[in-house]
Amino acid sequence: MSKARTSLTRTSLVHLALISYAIISVFPVFLTIINSMKDRNAIFRNPMQLPSPKTFDLVGYYTVLGQGDFANYFQNSFIVTVASIALVLLFGAMAAFALSEYRFRGNTLMGLYLAIGIMIPIRLGTVAILQGMVATGLVNTLTALVLVYTAQGIPLAVFILSEFMRTVSDDLKNAGRIDGLSEYSIFFRLVLPLVRPAMATVAVFTMIPIWNDLWFPLILAPSEATKTVTLGSQIFIGQFVTNWNAVLAALSLAIFPVLVLYLVFSRQLIRGITSGAVK
Amino acid sequence: MGSLQLKSVRKSFGTVDVIKGIDLDVKDGEFVIFVGPSGCGKSTLLRIIAGLEDATSGSITIDGAEVVTVPPAKRGIAMVFQSYALYPHLSVKDNMGLGLKQAGTPKDEIEKRVSKASAMLSLEKYLARRPAELSGGQRQRVAIGRAIVREPKLFLFDEPLSNLDAALRVNTRLEIARLHRELKATMIYVTHDQVEAMTLADKIVVLDAGVIQQVGSPMELYNRPANLFVAGFIGSPAMNFIDAGRLGVTDAKTIGVRPEHLSLSRDNGEWQGKVVHVEHLGADTIIYLESEKVGLITVRLFGEHHYAVDDVVFATSAAGQTHRFDANGRAIR
Ligand SMILES: Nc1ncnc2c1ncn2[C@@H]1O[C@H](COP(=O)(O)OP(=O)(O)OP(=O)(O)O)[C@@H](O)[C@H]1O
Ligand SMILES: [Mg+2]
């Protein structure tokens, strides 16, 4: 590679940009975590300081965990997020396969219709959604949240996955057809494994807004039994107007489950099983 | 078993007619090759035979049974693709066995057929590997093996060798010829490559723009091309076409002479010309002449010859080796 030397400066510049961006992004998280472990005075007097033996205090965590239902909030968030991702991936991938694989009347129109879903925020329909949920008796259930988040995630999933599915070789699918695989087997056994990295990307993009959402839990499922972590932490702010220890501790705790999910998906992102399938 | 009939098969994509009425009869055990320029519809026709694409109209019979409504897996065909199209997550063995497994063949029968096919193609050592761990030539052999184990009535090949390098291509070509002799199966093979077509085929089908131009044995096409297109397409370097008027011939529009049917002399001959380019291929020497009387012509001489650019030479066509074509491009016999 004769370009090695010129690209060294370029690589370092790129890395410099990426590192500064990473620092900027991670800094608030870092600040939240260190302050969650300090006592109240230290938070206000010296927010930038790391916890020292003198200021170290886990009172925030005690408050949060002692507050009763926090474990339940976590469970709710987890169920809603995982169920929504699963549904978004399943239905998104199926729709994407249909749109990219089959020529039928209205194919392009259907694609455009779904693309509009990316551009129009689902919150515009909140009132209608709430009326619907009331009519079907789904208010204050996790099902309501899962349904809304699935609807919210599908357009982007279809958009990304159909692009990727177009790149799966026709010959491979045709070979499957000649070998007697049904269209479902072709989809599940040949196409899905090949678009796994794209599925992981979609999962990550879908997961973050769902986990962090405050709007729909507040409107559709604010009952104690169905509260999500984000909603639970917000209620803390109301109850302990100035109890920042509890709020910071709750937020710090809320980071970890989503981090675990992210790690699970990003391993899929990196795995490349497609090499060698088709030249 | 293994005959194929096509009757006025047509295919259009939207308003574009790609296949414009194909009639073809393939007998049991024949090796038939489709050749034609890029985009003429060879792959489309093959996919229609396989059932991967629906014909717009027409009938397809395999072994006397109409198959238009039969799904690909039930047509008794097997197909080998240019891009190999192996299942990336399955081992070589499972790649070959999947079709049989789907059809509900007993395990020991699958085992038997896979080991027979892999012995035929010397793939025994690789049975446990994934496609990613094989070279291009090995992958193509696995793809051929996957077709063999199904023991189809009809093999379909879509440019199976075009991703291989030249040496491997020759080897695999010989292997396919041997397979055809051993299996005595009917094979339909699409290629761009004239050498493949001439060496493998019992029967060549020359296609252009979705229409069959001529069907015949390789030597028939070479010796008696039906029209200008076939005359120009078969043979390399391509046939020289000379305007009949320039030669004073009145009962034809175009005269065709193959480069190998011309001889050169420095002293006298039919057409005087100046050498514009010489190519030495070892076994052959290709000489391009610019002649006042007949324009640019190509001469192919056997062995090594030393002509230099700008030499003045005479070309003479061998007696009885010229082709005459009428104003519509059809051969006059
Ligand atoms: N799905 C499709 N939709 C529209 N047009 C198509 C489609 N598939 C093929 N065609 C057109 O049909 C024509 C024939 O295509 P085909 O693939 O059969 O050519 P080919 O003879 O196999 O060419 P090559 O030698 O390059 O493989 C081409 O002009 C192509 O653009
Ligand atoms: Mg083709």
XYZ file of C-alpha atoms and ligand atoms in Angstrom:
644
model
C 0.000 0.000 0.000
C 1.739 3.129 -1.190
C -0.927 5.347 0.316
C -0.002 4.334 3.840
C 1.943 7.457 4.676
C -0.485 10.048 3.368
C -3.370 8.271 5.049
C -1.609 8.343 8.421
C -2.371 12.043 8.895
C -5.845 11.478 7.571
C -6.444 8.579 9.931
C -5.245 10.572 12.927
C -7.456 13.514 11.963
C -10.430 11.220 11.643
C -9.639 9.662 14.975
C -9.204 13.071 16.579
C -12.664 14.094 15.370
C -14.196 10.820 16.519
C -12.528 10.945 19.919
C -13.657 14.513 20.595
C -17.168 13.573 19.564
C -17.062 10.552 21.849
C -15.888 12.706 24.762
C -18.634 15.250 24.183
C -21.253 12.502 24.040
C -20.038 10.557 27.028
C -19.419 13.569 29.288
C -23.011 14.093 30.502
C -23.286 10.383 31.255
C -20.027 10.539 33.158
C -21.230 13.593 35.077
C -24.492 11.874 35.971
C -22.729 8.791 37.247
C -20.097 10.551 39.378
C -22.625 12.904 40.933
C -25.006 10.083 41.719
C -22.354 8.818 44.127
C -21.794 12.067 46.022
C -23.605 13.677 48.867
C -25.981 16.533 48.283
C -23.661 19.358 49.221
C -20.855 18.046 47.054
C -23.178 17.845 44.052
C -23.949 21.534 44.249
C -20.609 22.846 45.477
C -18.357 20.906 43.122
C -20.318 19.160 40.382
C -17.159 18.391 38.335
C -15.273 16.717 41.142
C -14.903 12.960 41.362
C -16.363 11.442 44.520
C -13.714 11.491 47.268
C -13.830 9.472 50.511
C -15.256 12.570 52.159
C -18.024 13.247 49.670
C -18.802 9.622 48.687
C -22.411 8.842 49.514
C -24.821 6.272 48.066
C -27.896 7.861 49.617
C -29.434 8.401 46.163
C -29.269 4.674 45.394
C -30.724 3.796 48.789
C -33.609 6.171 48.192
C -34.311 4.819 44.729
C -34.070 1.150 45.639
C -35.914 1.716 48.900
C -38.669 3.477 47.062
C -40.405 0.172 46.534
C -41.365 -0.340 42.975
C -38.222 0.522 41.108
C -37.495 -3.078 40.225
C -40.953 -3.217 38.755
C -40.317 -0.096 36.664
C -37.206 -1.691 35.258
C -39.094 -4.822 34.420
C -41.780 -2.800 32.636
C -39.242 -0.878 30.576
C -37.470 -4.068 29.693
C -40.600 -5.918 28.640
C -41.859 -3.024 26.553
C -38.514 -2.451 24.847
C -37.747 -6.072 24.075
C -41.264 -6.901 22.912
C -41.369 -3.823 20.670
C -37.971 -4.555 19.135
C -38.962 -8.140 18.469
C -42.188 -7.105 16.757
C -40.550 -4.277 14.812
C -37.840 -6.613 13.529
C -40.233 -9.408 12.632
C -42.871 -7.353 10.857
C -40.395 -4.807 9.498
C -38.289 -7.552 7.955
C -41.317 -9.319 6.498
C -42.650 -6.134 4.946
C -39.195 -5.252 3.666
C -38.864 -8.678 2.067
C -42.222 -8.381 0.357
C -41.431 -4.900 -0.924
C -37.978 -5.801 -2.205
C -38.645 -9.293 -3.511
C -42.041 -9.321 -5.151
C -43.330 -7.273 -8.029
C -46.950 -6.468 -7.299
C -49.291 -3.636 -8.056
C -48.878 -0.768 -5.605
C -45.425 -1.885 -4.515
C -43.799 1.528 -4.923
C -46.817 3.284 -3.477
C -46.704 1.080 -0.392
C -42.995 1.816 0.034
C -43.658 5.547 -0.154
C -46.543 5.286 2.285
C -44.254 3.621 4.803
C -41.538 6.202 4.168
C -44.009 8.922 5.128
C -44.217 7.193 8.506
C -40.574 8.089 9.065
C -41.210 11.759 8.444
C -44.432 12.297 10.396
C -43.944 11.921 14.151
C -46.345 9.469 15.713
C -47.003 11.897 18.580
C -49.174 13.969 16.249
C -51.692 11.164 16.545
C -51.608 11.002 20.336
C -55.202 12.041 20.883
C -56.533 9.491 18.419
C -54.263 6.817 19.845
C -55.484 7.573 23.357
C -59.119 7.421 22.212
C -58.408 4.096 20.542
C -56.736 2.706 23.626
C -59.588 3.849 25.816
C -62.112 2.266 23.462
C -60.232 -1.047 23.466
C -59.603 -0.946 27.185
C -55.849 -0.998 26.776
C -55.097 2.095 28.838
C -52.663 1.351 31.645
C -51.394 -1.829 30.037
C -47.948 -2.547 28.658
C -49.657 -3.865 25.502
C -50.675 -0.298 24.664
C -47.058 0.842 24.777
C -45.800 -2.140 22.786
C -48.378 -1.513 20.051
C -47.539 2.173 19.765
C -43.784 1.594 19.736
C -44.099 -1.164 17.156
C -46.014 1.179 14.887
C -43.441 3.866 15.523
C -40.468 1.637 14.689
C -41.732 -0.210 11.620
C -41.330 2.516 8.943
C -37.621 3.008 9.574
C -37.092 -0.728 9.879
C -38.782 -1.372 6.534
C -36.828 1.411 4.911
C -33.415 0.208 6.093
C -34.072 -3.518 5.750
C -35.556 -3.359 2.274
C -32.430 -1.589 1.041
C -30.317 -4.367 2.525
C -32.548 -7.126 1.222
C -32.195 -5.828 -2.293
C -28.503 -6.626 -2.003
C -29.108 -10.310 -1.220
C -28.336 -12.179 -4.399
C -31.319 -13.279 -6.496
C -29.405 -16.388 -7.463
C -29.255 -17.472 -3.840
C -33.008 -17.125 -3.406
C -33.597 -18.868 -6.713
C -31.293 -21.708 -5.701
C -33.449 -22.072 -2.605
C -36.606 -22.151 -4.719
C -35.169 -24.884 -6.923
C -34.182 -26.844 -3.825
C -37.807 -26.708 -2.740
C -37.649 -24.118 0.048
C -40.909 -22.297 0.630
C -40.958 -18.515 0.487
C -41.055 -18.512 4.300
C -37.970 -20.719 4.531
C -36.214 -18.523 2.006
C -37.025 -15.515 4.152
C -36.137 -17.034 7.519
C -33.290 -19.329 6.546
C -31.530 -17.560 3.681
C -32.336 -13.862 3.765
C -32.590 -13.063 7.489
C -29.168 -14.491 8.406
C -27.618 -12.431 5.623
C -29.160 -9.145 6.769
C -28.384 -9.744 10.424
C -26.040 -6.735 10.700
C -28.791 -4.511 9.329
C -31.257 -6.019 11.793
C -28.902 -5.162 14.636
C -28.647 -1.581 13.393
C -32.410 -1.301 13.273
C -32.687 -2.810 16.752
C -30.333 -0.206 18.195
C -32.063 2.680 16.444
C -35.446 1.414 17.607
C -34.418 0.653 21.150
C -33.021 3.994 22.351
C -36.108 6.177 21.743
C -38.374 3.526 23.249
C -36.304 3.154 26.385
C -36.041 6.906 26.858
C -39.621 7.781 25.977
C -41.604 9.716 28.535
C -44.559 10.824 26.430
C -46.491 7.619 25.832
C -45.917 6.052 29.260
C -47.186 9.288 30.818
C -50.290 9.348 28.623
C -51.126 5.711 28.015
C -49.796 3.853 31.044
C -49.159 6.099 34.040
C -50.464 3.629 36.624
C -48.101 2.452 39.310
C -48.091 -1.095 37.947
C -47.160 -0.110 34.408
C -44.692 2.730 34.965
C -41.443 2.603 32.994
C -38.080 3.663 34.387
C -38.066 7.021 32.657
C -41.514 7.836 33.967
C -40.582 6.496 37.409
C -37.550 8.780 37.599
C -39.578 11.794 36.526
C -42.003 11.153 39.364
C -39.004 11.379 41.689
C -38.427 14.909 40.562
C -41.957 15.758 41.541
C -41.774 14.070 44.911
C -38.335 15.189 46.047
C -38.205 18.565 44.444
C -34.566 19.021 45.190
C -33.481 15.461 45.822
C -30.963 15.269 43.033
C -29.274 12.266 44.592
C -32.278 10.101 43.826
C -32.800 11.453 40.323
C -29.149 10.993 39.352
C -29.053 7.526 40.844
C -32.221 6.523 38.991
C -30.829 7.818 35.712
C -27.501 6.048 36.274
C -29.293 2.794 36.924
C -31.420 3.259 33.821
C -28.330 3.339 31.635
C -27.229 -0.219 32.342
C -29.998 -2.374 30.895
C -29.908 -0.438 27.655
C -26.145 -0.796 27.583
C -26.475 -4.550 27.897
C -28.999 -4.681 25.055
C -26.710 -2.553 22.956
C -23.778 -4.869 23.544
C -25.893 -7.860 22.548
C -26.899 -6.252 19.262
C -23.550 -4.757 18.410
C -21.938 -8.174 18.492
C -24.333 -9.118 15.720
C -23.395 -5.941 13.912
C -19.779 -6.954 13.732
C -20.257 -10.597 12.857
C -19.953 -11.039 9.131
C -21.231 -14.393 8.002
C -22.029 -13.295 4.494
C -18.500 -13.525 3.092
C -18.112 -16.260 0.532
C -21.789 -16.773 -0.113
C -21.712 -15.133 -3.453
C -18.667 -13.947 -5.243
C -36.273 -39.119 -19.943
C -35.255 -35.486 -20.040
C -36.668 -33.998 -23.204
C -37.830 -30.388 -23.395
C -40.174 -28.593 -25.760
C -40.778 -24.874 -25.921
C -43.707 -23.639 -27.998
C -43.965 -19.937 -28.874
C -42.667 -18.867 -25.481
C -42.881 -15.119 -24.947
C -41.854 -12.899 -22.081
C -42.280 -9.185 -21.550
C -41.304 -7.052 -18.613
C -43.953 -4.339 -18.653
C -43.911 -3.054 -22.187
C -40.493 -4.453 -23.071
C -40.574 -7.704 -25.027
C -37.543 -9.695 -23.999
C -38.373 -13.132 -25.425
C -40.285 -12.931 -28.681
C -41.655 -16.341 -29.457
C -39.214 -19.208 -28.969
C -39.826 -22.691 -30.378
C -37.288 -25.283 -29.421
C -37.030 -29.042 -29.220
C -34.398 -30.631 -26.995
C -34.022 -34.386 -27.154
C -33.164 -36.603 -24.219
C -29.467 -36.565 -23.368
C -28.619 -33.616 -25.591
C -26.176 -30.887 -24.598
C -27.726 -27.663 -25.805
C -25.985 -24.319 -25.548
C -27.614 -20.898 -25.745
C -25.291 -18.222 -27.046
C -25.929 -14.633 -27.941
C -24.838 -11.109 -27.137
C -25.352 -9.655 -23.664
C -28.959 -8.787 -22.928
C -30.465 -10.988 -25.632
C -32.530 -12.936 -23.109
C -30.508 -16.110 -22.540
C -30.776 -16.026 -18.754
C -34.412 -15.023 -18.909
C -35.197 -18.007 -21.140
C -33.319 -20.321 -18.785
C -35.184 -18.932 -15.778
C -38.471 -19.468 -17.602
C -37.538 -23.109 -18.204
C -36.625 -23.426 -14.514
C -39.910 -21.858 -13.441
C -38.242 -18.964 -11.646
C -39.913 -16.550 -14.038
C -43.363 -16.939 -15.556
C -43.601 -16.847 -19.313
C -46.067 -14.256 -20.577
C -47.418 -16.879 -22.964
C -46.458 -20.148 -24.573
C -46.048 -23.699 -23.412
C -43.166 -25.584 -21.823
C -43.109 -29.374 -21.702
C -40.555 -31.455 -19.850
C -40.715 -35.165 -20.655
C -44.038 -34.666 -22.339
C -45.668 -33.043 -19.301
C -46.780 -29.425 -19.373
C -44.926 -27.636 -16.549
C -46.073 -24.012 -16.814
C -47.945 -24.252 -13.519
C -45.430 -26.520 -11.774
C -43.145 -24.901 -9.153
C -39.366 -25.041 -9.807
C -38.649 -27.730 -7.231
C -41.152 -30.110 -8.836
C -39.978 -29.718 -12.429
C -37.171 -32.232 -12.124
C -34.544 -29.648 -12.964
C -31.367 -28.468 -11.285
C -29.640 -25.188 -11.919
C -26.073 -23.969 -11.547
C -25.652 -20.226 -11.250
C -22.868 -17.930 -12.356
C -22.514 -16.587 -8.827
C -22.453 -20.138 -7.316
C -25.302 -19.157 -4.963
C -24.223 -21.547 -2.225
C -25.942 -21.295 1.156
C -23.337 -19.445 3.235
C -24.343 -20.882 6.587
C -24.389 -24.546 5.521
C -21.481 -26.935 5.093
C -20.644 -28.297 1.660
C -22.427 -31.499 2.528
C -25.602 -29.737 3.667
C -25.467 -27.454 0.659
C -25.591 -30.496 -1.581
C -28.169 -32.333 0.512
C -30.670 -29.548 1.179
C -32.789 -30.114 -1.918
C -33.156 -33.814 -1.167
C -33.912 -33.131 2.468
C -36.674 -30.742 1.456
C -38.088 -33.411 -0.827
C -38.183 -35.868 2.090
C -35.528 -38.255 0.795
C -34.343 -40.744 3.462
C -31.095 -39.834 5.248
C -29.007 -42.772 4.040
C -30.069 -42.144 0.446
C -28.968 -38.492 0.761
C -25.698 -39.652 2.279
C -25.144 -42.056 -0.612
C -25.859 -39.537 -3.331
C -23.765 -36.799 -1.719
C -20.766 -39.068 -1.371
C -21.146 -40.264 -4.961
C -21.335 -36.708 -6.285
C -18.463 -35.498 -4.143
C -16.328 -38.395 -5.376
C -17.155 -37.461 -8.954
C -16.037 -33.883 -8.325
C -13.186 -34.708 -5.891
C -14.830 -32.758 -3.104
C -14.547 -35.430 -0.388
C -11.984 -33.454 1.576
C -14.167 -30.374 1.809
C -17.510 -31.813 2.864
C -17.391 -30.272 6.336
C -16.323 -26.808 5.209
C -18.427 -23.707 4.710
C -18.485 -22.070 1.268
C -16.435 -19.153 2.620
C -13.563 -21.545 3.205
C -13.372 -22.701 -0.416
C -11.700 -21.307 -3.527
C -13.773 -20.114 -6.464
C -13.219 -23.307 -8.424
C -14.172 -25.469 -5.463
C -17.301 -23.415 -4.885
C -18.349 -23.887 -8.473
C -17.784 -27.639 -8.139
C -19.972 -27.674 -5.029
C -22.658 -25.842 -6.990
C -22.407 -28.471 -9.718
C -22.472 -31.182 -7.055
C -25.637 -29.702 -5.588
C -27.218 -30.078 -9.030
C -25.967 -33.649 -9.523
C -27.318 -35.068 -6.261
C -30.842 -34.155 -7.251
C -30.524 -36.495 -10.256
C -32.577 -34.103 -12.361
C -34.063 -34.751 -15.779
C -32.649 -31.486 -16.933
C -29.510 -29.581 -15.911
C -29.549 -25.829 -16.407
C -26.278 -23.901 -16.334
C -26.174 -20.103 -16.437
C -22.649 -19.070 -17.387
C -21.167 -21.384 -14.772
C -17.561 -20.715 -15.708
C -17.460 -16.980 -16.208
C -16.228 -16.218 -12.677
C -13.283 -18.602 -12.999
C -9.843 -17.784 -14.312
C -8.725 -19.090 -17.695
C -6.904 -22.246 -16.570
C -9.646 -23.284 -14.175
C -12.209 -22.600 -16.846
C -10.629 -25.144 -19.176
C -10.476 -27.759 -16.396
C -14.051 -27.235 -15.320
C -15.151 -27.297 -18.950
C -13.581 -30.710 -19.380
C -15.206 -31.800 -16.154
C -18.638 -30.742 -17.360
C -18.083 -32.573 -20.642
C -17.115 -35.697 -18.689
C -20.164 -35.358 -16.439
C -22.387 -35.134 -19.463
C -20.925 -38.349 -20.841
C -21.190 -40.166 -17.508
C -24.643 -38.989 -16.469
C -26.109 -39.034 -19.981
C -28.391 -36.251 -18.748
C -29.950 -33.477 -20.758
C -28.100 -30.224 -20.232
C -28.911 -26.669 -21.192
C -26.064 -24.277 -20.864
C -25.860 -20.523 -21.322
C -22.587 -18.898 -22.231
C -20.936 -15.924 -23.867
C -17.895 -17.935 -24.646
C -17.684 -19.317 -28.165
C -15.064 -21.858 -27.261
C -17.305 -23.304 -24.547
C -20.180 -23.363 -26.990
C -18.253 -25.017 -29.814
C -16.520 -27.597 -27.616
C -19.375 -28.702 -25.359
C -22.506 -28.512 -27.447
C -24.357 -31.155 -29.379
C -26.574 -28.328 -30.497
C -26.099 -24.576 -30.341
C -28.997 -22.132 -30.196
C -27.984 -18.666 -31.311
C -30.217 -15.982 -29.840
C -30.400 -12.322 -30.680
C -32.886 -9.820 -29.276
C -35.144 -12.556 -27.941
C -35.376 -14.446 -31.242
C -33.672 -17.686 -32.264
C -31.398 -16.942 -35.206
C -30.303 -20.495 -35.871
C -30.210 -23.907 -34.239
C -27.650 -26.484 -35.261
C -24.568 -28.462 -34.444
C -21.401 -26.413 -33.950
C -20.071 -27.396 -37.364
C -23.356 -26.641 -39.097
C -23.307 -23.145 -37.645
C -19.714 -22.680 -38.634
C -20.016 -24.057 -42.146
C -23.541 -23.012 -43.039
C -24.586 -19.931 -41.043
C -28.193 -19.059 -41.789
C -27.725 -15.313 -41.722
C -25.306 -12.447 -41.241
C -25.777 -12.414 -37.474
C -24.834 -16.051 -36.983
C -22.011 -15.771 -39.500
C -20.548 -12.849 -37.594
C -21.194 -14.299 -34.146
C -19.721 -17.775 -34.606
C -16.018 -17.951 -35.313
C -13.161 -15.921 -33.966
C -11.862 -13.645 -35.336
C -15.214 -12.797 -36.893
C -16.027 -13.397 -40.551
C -15.082 -10.669 -43.033
C -18.108 -9.124 -44.715
C -17.553 -7.545 -48.090
C -20.066 -5.489 -50.036
C -20.908 -7.633 -53.053
C -21.062 -4.584 -55.307
C -17.362 -3.918 -54.816
C -16.560 -7.379 -56.113
C -18.932 -7.070 -59.040
C -21.150 -9.860 -57.759
C -24.772 -9.154 -58.635
C -26.779 -12.031 -57.150
C -25.936 -11.235 -53.516
C -25.747 -8.221 -51.224
C -22.885 -9.299 -48.993
C -20.055 -11.776 -49.373
C -18.583 -13.376 -46.233
C -15.151 -14.960 -45.946
C -13.711 -16.352 -42.727
C -10.221 -15.073 -41.828
C -8.896 -18.625 -41.836
C -10.073 -19.148 -45.403
C -7.866 -16.418 -46.778
C -4.290 -16.922 -47.858
C -1.618 -14.260 -48.257
C 1.017 -13.776 -50.899
C 3.516 -10.993 -51.499
C 3.378 -11.343 -55.279
C -0.099 -11.856 -56.569
C -3.695 -12.642 -55.541
C -7.272 -11.484 -55.561
C -7.190 -8.392 -53.380
C -4.228 -6.110 -52.906
C -3.903 -4.474 -49.488
C -1.579 -2.885 -46.964
C -0.880 -4.480 -43.581
C -2.178 -2.251 -40.770
C -1.662 -4.508 -37.756
C -0.224 -7.924 -36.953
C -1.017 -10.119 -33.926
C 1.200 -13.096 -33.124
C -0.608 -15.749 -31.103
C 2.027 -18.460 -31.450
C -0.094 -21.038 -33.193
C -1.716 -18.385 -35.394
C -0.857 -15.058 -36.865
C -3.693 -12.583 -37.332
C -3.091 -9.938 -39.964
C -5.310 -6.915 -40.568
C -5.240 -5.558 -44.116
C -6.580 -2.313 -45.503
C -7.528 -3.027 -49.071
C -8.694 -0.462 -51.591
C -11.086 -2.887 -53.185
C -12.732 -4.565 -50.179
C -11.971 -2.405 -47.123
C -10.533 -3.681 -43.843
C -10.174 -7.462 -43.765
C -8.765 -9.900 -41.256
C -6.589 -12.830 -42.277
C -5.732 -15.699 -40.000
C -2.650 -17.691 -40.949
C -1.604 -20.915 -39.324
C 1.822 -20.802 -37.632
C 4.314 -17.959 -37.493
C 4.554 -15.442 -40.327
C 6.599 -12.319 -40.599
C 4.719 -9.464 -42.118
C 5.366 -5.900 -41.054
C 2.991 -2.969 -40.906
C 2.804 -1.182 -44.285
C 3.869 -4.285 -46.245
C 1.881 -4.623 -49.457
C 0.368 -8.086 -49.835
C -2.336 -9.952 -51.739
C -5.132 -11.919 -50.102
C -6.908 -14.766 -51.862
C -10.024 -16.557 -50.672
C -10.106 -20.331 -50.751
C -12.362 -21.782 -53.405
C -15.829 -22.774 -52.193
C -15.348 -21.175 -48.805
C -17.230 -17.950 -49.355
C -20.734 -17.262 -48.045
C -23.321 -15.201 -49.881
C -26.085 -13.220 -48.176
C -29.094 -11.471 -49.682
C -30.362 -7.984 -48.938
C -32.192 -9.230 -45.809
C -29.024 -10.789 -44.463
C -30.167 -14.350 -45.170
C -27.702 -16.841 -46.572
C -28.111 -17.796 -50.221
C -27.528 -21.466 -50.807
N -36.693 -8.194 -13.888
C -36.531 -7.551 -15.036
N -37.246 -6.426 -15.294
C -37.099 -5.776 -16.452
N -36.249 -6.126 -17.431
C -35.508 -7.228 -17.246
C -35.601 -7.995 -16.040
N -34.751 -9.034 -16.138
C -34.143 -8.910 -17.334
N -34.592 -7.834 -18.009
C -34.178 -7.424 -19.365
O -34.276 -8.524 -20.204
C -33.224 -8.544 -21.134
C -32.586 -9.913 -21.155
O -31.962 -10.152 -19.924
P -31.122 -11.468 -19.676
O -30.630 -11.415 -18.284
O -31.934 -12.635 -20.071
O -29.928 -11.291 -20.675
P -28.737 -12.293 -20.988
O -28.894 -12.705 -22.400
O -28.679 -13.345 -19.955
O -27.501 -11.336 -20.856
P -26.071 -11.637 -20.238
O -25.352 -12.374 -21.280
O -25.510 -10.273 -20.029
O -26.274 -12.396 -18.962
C -32.278 -7.442 -20.752
O -32.423 -6.395 -21.674
C -32.736 -7.019 -19.397
O -32.584 -5.634 -19.252
Mg -27.349 -13.780 -18.265
